[in-house]
PDB file of C-alpha atoms in Angstrom:
ATOM      1  CA  ASP A   1      -7.868   5.232  14.764  1.00  0.00           C
ATOM      2  CA  VAL A   2      -8.356   2.440  12.224  1.00  0.00           C
ATOM      3  CA  LYS A   3      -6.632  -0.704  13.289  1.00  0.00           C
ATOM      4  CA  VAL A   4      -5.819  -3.516  10.830  1.00  0.00           C
ATOM      5  CA  THR A   5      -4.335  -6.459  12.644  1.00  0.00           C
ATOM      6  CA  GLN A   6      -2.483  -9.299  11.004  1.00  0.00           C
ATOM      7  CA  SER A   7      -2.218 -12.413  13.100  1.00  0.00           C
ATOM      8  CA  SER A   8       1.498 -13.138  12.653  1.00  0.00           C
ATOM      9  CA  ARG A   9       4.508 -10.876  12.119  1.00  0.00           C
ATOM     10  CA  TYR A  10       6.831 -13.699  11.101  1.00  0.00           C
ATOM     11  CA  LEU A  11       5.944 -17.131   9.721  1.00  0.00           C
ATOM     12  CA  VAL A  12       8.175 -19.976   8.576  1.00  0.00           C
ATOM     13  CA  LYS A  13       6.569 -22.797   6.570  1.00  0.00           C
ATOM     14  CA  ARG A  14       7.689 -25.713   4.516  1.00  0.00           C
ATOM     15  CA  THR A  15       7.097 -26.246   0.803  1.00  0.00           C
ATOM     16  CA  GLY A  16       3.745 -27.871   0.188  1.00  0.00           C
ATOM     17  CA  GLU A  17       2.171 -26.768   3.465  1.00  0.00           C
ATOM     18  CA  LYS A  18      -1.215 -25.039   3.536  1.00  0.00           C
ATOM     19  CA  VAL A  19      -0.773 -21.605   4.973  1.00  0.00           C
ATOM     20  CA  PHE A  20      -3.449 -19.286   6.467  1.00  0.00           C
ATOM     21  CA  LEU A  21      -2.806 -15.549   6.907  1.00  0.00           C
ATOM     22  CA  GLU A  22      -5.462 -13.788   8.954  1.00  0.00           C
ATOM     23  CA  CYS A  23      -6.422 -10.147   8.930  1.00  0.00           C
ATOM     24  CA  VAL A  24      -8.934  -8.320  11.118  1.00  0.00           C
ATOM     25  CA  GLN A  25     -10.053  -4.668  10.893  1.00  0.00           C
ATOM     26  CA  ASP A  26     -12.001  -2.943  13.611  1.00  0.00           C
ATOM     27  CA  MET A  27     -13.579   0.012  11.816  1.00  0.00           C
ATOM     28  CA  ASP A  28     -16.465  -1.594   9.961  1.00  0.00           C
ATOM     29  CA  HIS A  29     -14.753  -1.060   6.621  1.00  0.00           C
ATOM     30  CA  GLU A  30     -16.425  -2.525   3.576  1.00  0.00           C
ATOM     31  CA  ASN A  31     -13.339  -3.250   1.492  1.00  0.00           C
ATOM     32  CA  MET A  32     -10.367  -5.477   2.315  1.00  0.00           C
ATOM     33  CA  PHE A  33      -7.280  -6.217   0.307  1.00  0.00           C
ATOM     34  CA  TRP A  34      -4.295  -8.577   0.282  1.00  0.00           C
ATOM     35  CA  TYR A  35      -0.949  -7.388  -1.220  1.00  0.00           C
ATOM     36  CA  ARG A  36       2.494  -8.874  -1.381  1.00  0.00           C
ATOM     37  CA  GLN A  37       5.571  -6.698  -1.304  1.00  0.00           C
ATOM     38  CA  ASP A  38       8.931  -7.747  -2.761  1.00  0.00           C
ATOM     39  CA  PRO A  39      12.101  -5.736  -3.133  1.00  0.00           C
ATOM     40  CA  GLY A  40      12.211  -4.022  -6.518  1.00  0.00           C
ATOM     41  CA  LEU A  41       8.667  -5.082  -7.366  1.00  0.00           C
ATOM     42  CA  GLY A  42       6.683  -2.905  -5.007  1.00  0.00           C
ATOM     43  CA  LEU A  43       3.137  -3.715  -3.863  1.00  0.00           C
ATOM     44  CA  ARG A  44       1.173  -6.246  -5.913  1.00  0.00           C
ATOM     45  CA  LEU A  45      -2.501  -6.850  -5.381  1.00  0.00           C
ATOM     46  CA  ILE A  46      -3.401 -10.503  -4.859  1.00  0.00           C
ATOM     47  CA  TYR A  47      -7.155 -10.423  -4.015  1.00  0.00           C
ATOM     48  CA  PHE A  48      -9.657  -8.006  -2.684  1.00  0.00           C
ATOM     49  CA  SER A  49     -13.172  -8.061  -1.324  1.00  0.00           C
ATOM     50  CA  TYR A  50     -15.829  -5.317  -1.183  1.00  0.00           C
ATOM     51  CA  ASP A  51     -18.377  -7.292   0.794  1.00  0.00           C
ATOM     52  CA  VAL A  52     -18.848 -10.391   2.921  1.00  0.00           C
ATOM     53  CA  LYS A  53     -18.503 -13.566   0.829  1.00  0.00           C
ATOM     54  CA  MET A  54     -17.413 -11.526  -2.173  1.00  0.00           C
ATOM     55  CA  LYS A  55     -13.941 -11.698  -3.681  1.00  0.00           C
ATOM     56  CA  GLU A  56     -12.193 -10.398  -6.727  1.00  0.00           C
ATOM     57  CA  LYS A  57      -8.904 -11.358  -8.248  1.00  0.00           C
ATOM     58  CA  GLY A  58      -6.101  -8.848  -8.264  1.00  0.00           C
ATOM     59  CA  ASP A  59      -3.031  -8.756 -10.431  1.00  0.00           C
ATOM     60  CA  ILE A  60      -1.387 -11.983  -9.129  1.00  0.00           C
ATOM     61  CA  PRO A  61      -3.978 -14.378  -7.716  1.00  0.00           C
ATOM     62  CA  GLU A  62      -2.328 -17.644  -8.909  1.00  0.00           C
ATOM     63  CA  GLY A  63      -1.471 -19.931  -6.031  1.00  0.00           C
ATOM     64  CA  TYR A  64      -3.715 -18.027  -3.578  1.00  0.00           C
ATOM     65  CA  SER A  65      -7.291 -18.068  -2.426  1.00  0.00           C
ATOM     66  CA  VAL A  66      -9.208 -15.912   0.060  1.00  0.00           C
ATOM     67  CA  SER A  67     -12.130 -16.172   2.427  1.00  0.00           C
ATOM     68  CA  ARG A  68     -14.345 -13.465   3.852  1.00  0.00           C
ATOM     69  CA  GLU A  69     -16.997 -14.982   6.092  1.00  0.00           C
ATOM     70  CA  LYS A  70     -17.348 -11.937   8.321  1.00  0.00           C
ATOM     71  CA  LYS A  71     -17.037  -8.251   7.427  1.00  0.00           C
ATOM     72  CA  GLU A  72     -14.099  -7.612   9.724  1.00  0.00           C
ATOM     73  CA  ARG A  73     -12.030 -10.664   8.759  1.00  0.00           C
ATOM     74  CA  PHE A  74     -10.208 -11.450   5.517  1.00  0.00           C
ATOM     75  CA  SER A  75      -8.055 -14.557   5.208  1.00  0.00           C
ATOM     76  CA  LEU A  76      -5.428 -15.316   2.600  1.00  0.00           C
ATOM     77  CA  ILE A  77      -4.785 -18.992   1.872  1.00  0.00           C
ATOM     78  CA  LEU A  78      -1.762 -20.518   0.196  1.00  0.00           C
ATOM     79  CA  GLU A  79      -3.062 -23.905  -0.802  1.00  0.00           C
ATOM     80  CA  SER A  80       0.391 -25.441  -1.252  1.00  0.00           C
ATOM     81  CA  ALA A  81       3.186 -23.061  -0.297  1.00  0.00           C
ATOM     82  CA  SER A  82       6.136 -22.681  -2.630  1.00  0.00           C
ATOM     83  CA  THR A  83       9.456 -20.941  -2.205  1.00  0.00           C
ATOM     84  CA  ASN A  84       8.481 -18.153  -4.683  1.00  0.00           C
ATOM     85  CA  GLN A  85       5.743 -17.224  -2.241  1.00  0.00           C
ATOM     86  CA  THR A  86       8.310 -16.080   0.265  1.00  0.00           C
ATOM     87  CA  SER A  87       7.409 -12.424   0.710  1.00  0.00           C
ATOM     88  CA  MET A  88       5.984  -9.712   2.927  1.00  0.00           C
ATOM     89  CA  TYR A  89       2.168  -9.948   2.920  1.00  0.00           C
ATOM     90  CA  LEU A  90       0.154  -6.849   3.678  1.00  0.00           C
ATOM     91  CA  CYS A  91      -3.532  -6.655   4.445  1.00  0.00           C
ATOM     92  CA  ALA A  92      -5.406  -3.359   3.940  1.00  0.00           C
ATOM     93  CA  SER A  93      -8.921  -2.013   4.252  1.00  0.00           C
ATOM     94  CA  SER A  94     -10.850   0.992   3.056  1.00  0.00           C
ATOM     95  CA  GLN A  95     -14.134   2.412   4.243  1.00  0.00           C
ATOM     96  CA  TYR A  96     -16.392   2.001   1.210  1.00  0.00           C
ATOM     97  CA  ARG A  97     -16.258   1.305  -2.483  1.00  0.00           C
ATOM     98  CA  GLY A  98     -14.913   4.471  -4.103  1.00  0.00           C
ATOM     99  CA  ASP A  99     -12.734   5.316  -1.121  1.00  0.00           C
ATOM    100  CA  GLU A 100      -9.134   5.315  -2.323  1.00  0.00           C
ATOM    101  CA  LYS A 101      -7.572   5.683   1.124  1.00  0.00           C
ATOM    102  CA  LEU A 102      -6.153   2.358   2.307  1.00  0.00           C
ATOM    103  CA  PHE A 103      -5.233   1.484   5.833  1.00  0.00           C
ATOM    104  CA  PHE A 104      -2.578  -1.169   6.115  1.00  0.00           C
ATOM    105  CA  GLY A 105      -1.667  -3.770   8.757  1.00  0.00           C
ATOM    106  CA  SER A 106       1.903  -4.236   9.916  1.00  0.00           C
ATOM    107  CA  GLY A 107       2.516  -7.132   7.541  1.00  0.00           C
ATOM    108  CA  THR A 108       3.487 -10.770   7.804  1.00  0.00           C
ATOM    109  CA  GLN A 109       6.926 -11.805   6.630  1.00  0.00           C
ATOM    110  CA  LEU A 110       6.445 -15.289   5.292  1.00  0.00           C
ATOM    111  CA  SER A 111       9.389 -17.563   4.557  1.00  0.00           C
ATOM    112  CA  VAL A 112       8.774 -20.805   2.725  1.00  0.00           C
ATOM    113  CA  LEU A 113      11.645 -23.244   2.974  1.00  0.00           C
TER     114      LEU A 113
ATOM    115  CA  GLN B   1       6.119   0.977 -19.192  1.00  0.00           C
ATOM    116  CA  LYS B   2       4.698   0.840 -15.680  1.00  0.00           C
ATOM    117  CA  GLU B   3       1.777   3.214 -15.108  1.00  0.00           C
ATOM    118  CA  VAL B   4       3.533   4.839 -12.143  1.00  0.00           C
ATOM    119  CA  GLU B   5       7.261   5.414 -12.082  1.00  0.00           C
ATOM    120  CA  GLN B   6       9.213   6.181  -8.895  1.00  0.00           C
ATOM    121  CA  ASP B   7      12.981   6.244  -8.378  1.00  0.00           C
ATOM    122  CA  PRO B   8      13.817   3.627  -5.775  1.00  0.00           C
ATOM    123  CA  GLY B   9      16.818   5.566  -4.325  1.00  0.00           C
ATOM    124  CA  PRO B  10      18.181   5.404  -1.797  1.00  0.00           C
ATOM    125  CA  LEU B  11      18.153   9.139  -1.265  1.00  0.00           C
ATOM    126  CA  SER B  12      20.535  10.158   1.463  1.00  0.00           C
ATOM    127  CA  VAL B  13      20.355  13.699   2.922  1.00  0.00           C
ATOM    128  CA  PRO B  14      21.655  15.459   6.022  1.00  0.00           C
ATOM    129  CA  GLU B  15      19.330  16.417   8.844  1.00  0.00           C
ATOM    130  CA  GLY B  16      17.610  19.717   8.156  1.00  0.00           C
ATOM    131  CA  ALA B  17      17.651  19.382   4.373  1.00  0.00           C
ATOM    132  CA  ILE B  18      14.634  19.898   2.120  1.00  0.00           C
ATOM    133  CA  VAL B  19      13.723  16.606   0.500  1.00  0.00           C
ATOM    134  CA  SER B  20      11.917  16.275  -2.817  1.00  0.00           C
ATOM    135  CA  LEU B  21      10.377  12.948  -3.746  1.00  0.00           C
ATOM    136  CA  ASN B  22       8.732  12.465  -7.051  1.00  0.00           C
ATOM    137  CA  CYS B  23       6.531  10.198  -9.197  1.00  0.00           C
ATOM    138  CA  THR B  24       5.537  10.330 -12.853  1.00  0.00           C
ATOM    139  CA  TYR B  25       2.561   8.621 -14.324  1.00  0.00           C
ATOM    140  CA  SER B  26       1.069   7.890 -17.731  1.00  0.00           C
ATOM    141  CA  ASN B  27      -2.669   7.569 -17.042  1.00  0.00           C
ATOM    142  CA  SER B  28      -4.322  10.930 -17.541  1.00  0.00           C
ATOM    143  CA  ALA B  29      -7.455   9.677 -15.825  1.00  0.00           C
ATOM    144  CA  PHE B  30      -5.770   9.685 -12.401  1.00  0.00           C
ATOM    145  CA  GLN B  31      -7.437  12.251 -10.196  1.00  0.00           C
ATOM    146  CA  TYR B  32      -6.622  11.156  -6.628  1.00  0.00           C
ATOM    147  CA  PHE B  33      -3.025  11.227  -5.432  1.00  0.00           C
ATOM    148  CA  MET B  34      -1.628   9.850  -2.230  1.00  0.00           C
ATOM    149  CA  TRP B  35       1.693   9.476  -0.477  1.00  0.00           C
ATOM    150  CA  TYR B  36       2.298   6.669   1.981  1.00  0.00           C
ATOM    151  CA  ARG B  37       5.220   6.376   4.393  1.00  0.00           C
ATOM    152  CA  GLN B  38       6.507   2.940   5.287  1.00  0.00           C
ATOM    153  CA  TYR B  39       8.945   2.352   8.078  1.00  0.00           C
ATOM    154  CA  SER B  40      11.178  -0.736   7.998  1.00  0.00           C
ATOM    155  CA  ARG B  41       9.227  -3.942   8.734  1.00  0.00           C
ATOM    156  CA  LYS B  42       5.933  -2.044   9.043  1.00  0.00           C
ATOM    157  CA  GLY B  43       2.945  -1.494   6.804  1.00  0.00           C
ATOM    158  CA  PRO B  44       2.492   1.684   4.779  1.00  0.00           C
ATOM    159  CA  GLU B  45       0.567   4.524   6.417  1.00  0.00           C
ATOM    160  CA  LEU B  46      -1.245   7.300   4.550  1.00  0.00           C
ATOM    161  CA  LEU B  47       0.674  10.562   4.797  1.00  0.00           C
ATOM    162  CA  MET B  48      -0.952  12.905   2.311  1.00  0.00           C
ATOM    163  CA  TYR B  49      -4.071  12.832   0.090  1.00  0.00           C
ATOM    164  CA  THR B  50      -4.854  15.268  -2.670  1.00  0.00           C
ATOM    165  CA  TYR B  51      -7.520  15.539  -5.362  1.00  0.00           C
ATOM    166  CA  SER B  52      -6.655  16.838  -8.835  1.00  0.00           C
ATOM    167  CA  SER B  53      -4.005  19.541  -9.212  1.00  0.00           C
ATOM    168  CA  GLY B  54      -2.453  21.936  -6.769  1.00  0.00           C
ATOM    169  CA  ASN B  55      -0.663  21.907  -3.470  1.00  0.00           C
ATOM    170  CA  LYS B  56      -1.522  20.594  -0.056  1.00  0.00           C
ATOM    171  CA  GLU B  57       0.424  21.372   3.077  1.00  0.00           C
ATOM    172  CA  ASP B  58       0.492  19.514   6.382  1.00  0.00           C
ATOM    173  CA  GLY B  59       3.186  20.656   8.829  1.00  0.00           C
ATOM    174  CA  ARG B  60       6.619  19.984   7.306  1.00  0.00           C
ATOM    175  CA  PHE B  61       5.070  18.075   4.335  1.00  0.00           C
ATOM    176  CA  THR B  62       3.815  19.509   1.036  1.00  0.00           C
ATOM    177  CA  ALA B  63       2.228  17.450  -1.707  1.00  0.00           C
ATOM    178  CA  GLN B  64       2.172  18.959  -5.173  1.00  0.00           C
ATOM    179  CA  VAL B  65       0.379  17.679  -8.272  1.00  0.00           C
ATOM    180  CA  ASP B  66       1.040  18.831 -11.797  1.00  0.00           C
ATOM    181  CA  LYS B  67      -1.502  17.062 -14.004  1.00  0.00           C
ATOM    182  CA  SER B  68      -0.299  18.756 -17.180  1.00  0.00           C
ATOM    183  CA  SER B  69       3.103  17.147 -16.719  1.00  0.00           C
ATOM    184  CA  LYS B  70       1.750  13.946 -15.068  1.00  0.00           C
ATOM    185  CA  TYR B  71       4.105  14.584 -12.161  1.00  0.00           C
ATOM    186  CA  ILE B  72       3.597  14.569  -8.435  1.00  0.00           C
ATOM    187  CA  SER B  73       5.969  15.554  -5.634  1.00  0.00           C
ATOM    188  CA  LEU B  74       6.297  15.299  -1.901  1.00  0.00           C
ATOM    189  CA  PHE B  75       8.444  17.906  -0.208  1.00  0.00           C
ATOM    190  CA  ILE B  76       9.728  17.453   3.320  1.00  0.00           C
ATOM    191  CA  ARG B  77      11.097  20.592   5.056  1.00  0.00           C
ATOM    192  CA  ASP B  78      13.606  20.459   7.911  1.00  0.00           C
ATOM    193  CA  SER B  79      14.016  16.712   7.477  1.00  0.00           C
ATOM    194  CA  GLN B  80      14.607  14.609  10.593  1.00  0.00           C
ATOM    195  CA  PRO B  81      16.218  11.226  11.081  1.00  0.00           C
ATOM    196  CA  SER B  82      12.714  10.013  12.005  1.00  0.00           C
ATOM    197  CA  ASP B  83      11.670  10.715   8.444  1.00  0.00           C
ATOM    198  CA  SER B  84      13.933   7.884   7.249  1.00  0.00           C
ATOM    199  CA  ALA B  85      11.508   5.472   5.576  1.00  0.00           C
ATOM    200  CA  THR B  86      10.287   4.370   2.183  1.00  0.00           C
ATOM    201  CA  TYR B  87       7.810   6.718   0.583  1.00  0.00           C
ATOM    202  CA  LEU B  88       5.252   5.290  -1.876  1.00  0.00           C
ATOM    203  CA  CYS B  89       3.142   7.387  -4.179  1.00  0.00           C
ATOM    204  CA  ALA B  90      -0.261   6.087  -5.167  1.00  0.00           C
ATOM    205  CA  MET B  91      -2.968   7.321  -7.458  1.00  0.00           C
ATOM    206  CA  SER B  92      -6.441   6.339  -8.694  1.00  0.00           C
ATOM    207  CA  GLU B  93      -9.017   7.249 -11.277  1.00  0.00           C
ATOM    208  CA  TRP B  94     -12.225   9.151 -10.847  1.00  0.00           C
ATOM    209  CA  GLY B  95     -15.154   6.911 -11.776  1.00  0.00           C
ATOM    210  CA  GLY B  96     -12.939   3.912 -12.447  1.00  0.00           C
ATOM    211  CA  SER B  97     -11.451   1.358 -10.159  1.00  0.00           C
ATOM    212  CA  TYR B  98     -11.110   2.800  -6.700  1.00  0.00           C
ATOM    213  CA  ILE B  99      -8.011   0.664  -6.112  1.00  0.00           C
ATOM    214  CA  PRO B 100      -4.883   2.828  -6.173  1.00  0.00           C
ATOM    215  CA  THR B 101      -1.909   2.122  -8.385  1.00  0.00           C
ATOM    216  CA  PHE B 102       1.282   2.307  -6.371  1.00  0.00           C
ATOM    217  CA  GLY B 103       4.798   3.359  -7.249  1.00  0.00           C
ATOM    218  CA  ARG B 104       7.565   1.061  -6.145  1.00  0.00           C
ATOM    219  CA  GLY B 105       8.669   3.469  -3.395  1.00  0.00           C
ATOM    220  CA  THR B 106      11.748   5.661  -2.703  1.00  0.00           C
ATOM    221  CA  SER B 107      13.958   4.879   0.191  1.00  0.00           C
ATOM    222  CA  LEU B 108      14.942   8.027   2.159  1.00  0.00           C
ATOM    223  CA  ILE B 109      17.766   8.155   4.672  1.00  0.00           C
ATOM    224  CA  VAL B 110      18.141  11.318   6.789  1.00  0.00           C
ATOM    225  CA  HIS B 111      21.435  11.180   8.649  1.00  0.00           C
ATOM    226  CA  PRO B 112      22.172  13.272  11.737  1.00  0.00           C
TER     227      PRO B 112
END
């Protein structure tokens, strides 16, 4: 089974802190994604990557950056956390470009105080 | 208008009922249709995957696509309390972006 692991289930940070969310997949998938999920708004794509050191902006990239130094690891960075970034963050992967089937991690509930 | 519309619910049914969950969409280029199930405080998991029109059955679950009406459905037979979750539809284009467009999800509660 594909496993997508997110490093933290719950995270509490203060406004202005730099926050790192880590995601690792163990199935040699090419594509990796970061979403945030908010009540009433559904899933919104922040960034995605289809190869090592490649990244593409999603629908809401402002206030975020990403890093993909290794194929299995995709990090989401909040440069200066703000309260409106309080959300559930979900990492996902898919096998290859053109594969629509996403496999998700369990999510990180981030609270910014 | 959002590309994919899904009623958020909640939909509350008794155990054993047949459940119908639906999504409508506006992009006629969508060819791949998926349903994800998301339990509380967990990530979504892929439940059903279909290509183009028609039905697909997997145990108690049936996915149905009607491209002429731009309407997809997920039917759950003999619903169980363990089916209580949020169900998200997702769809993507052939030859376009491979990234699926998600509905906002329908919350389903199956009570004993």
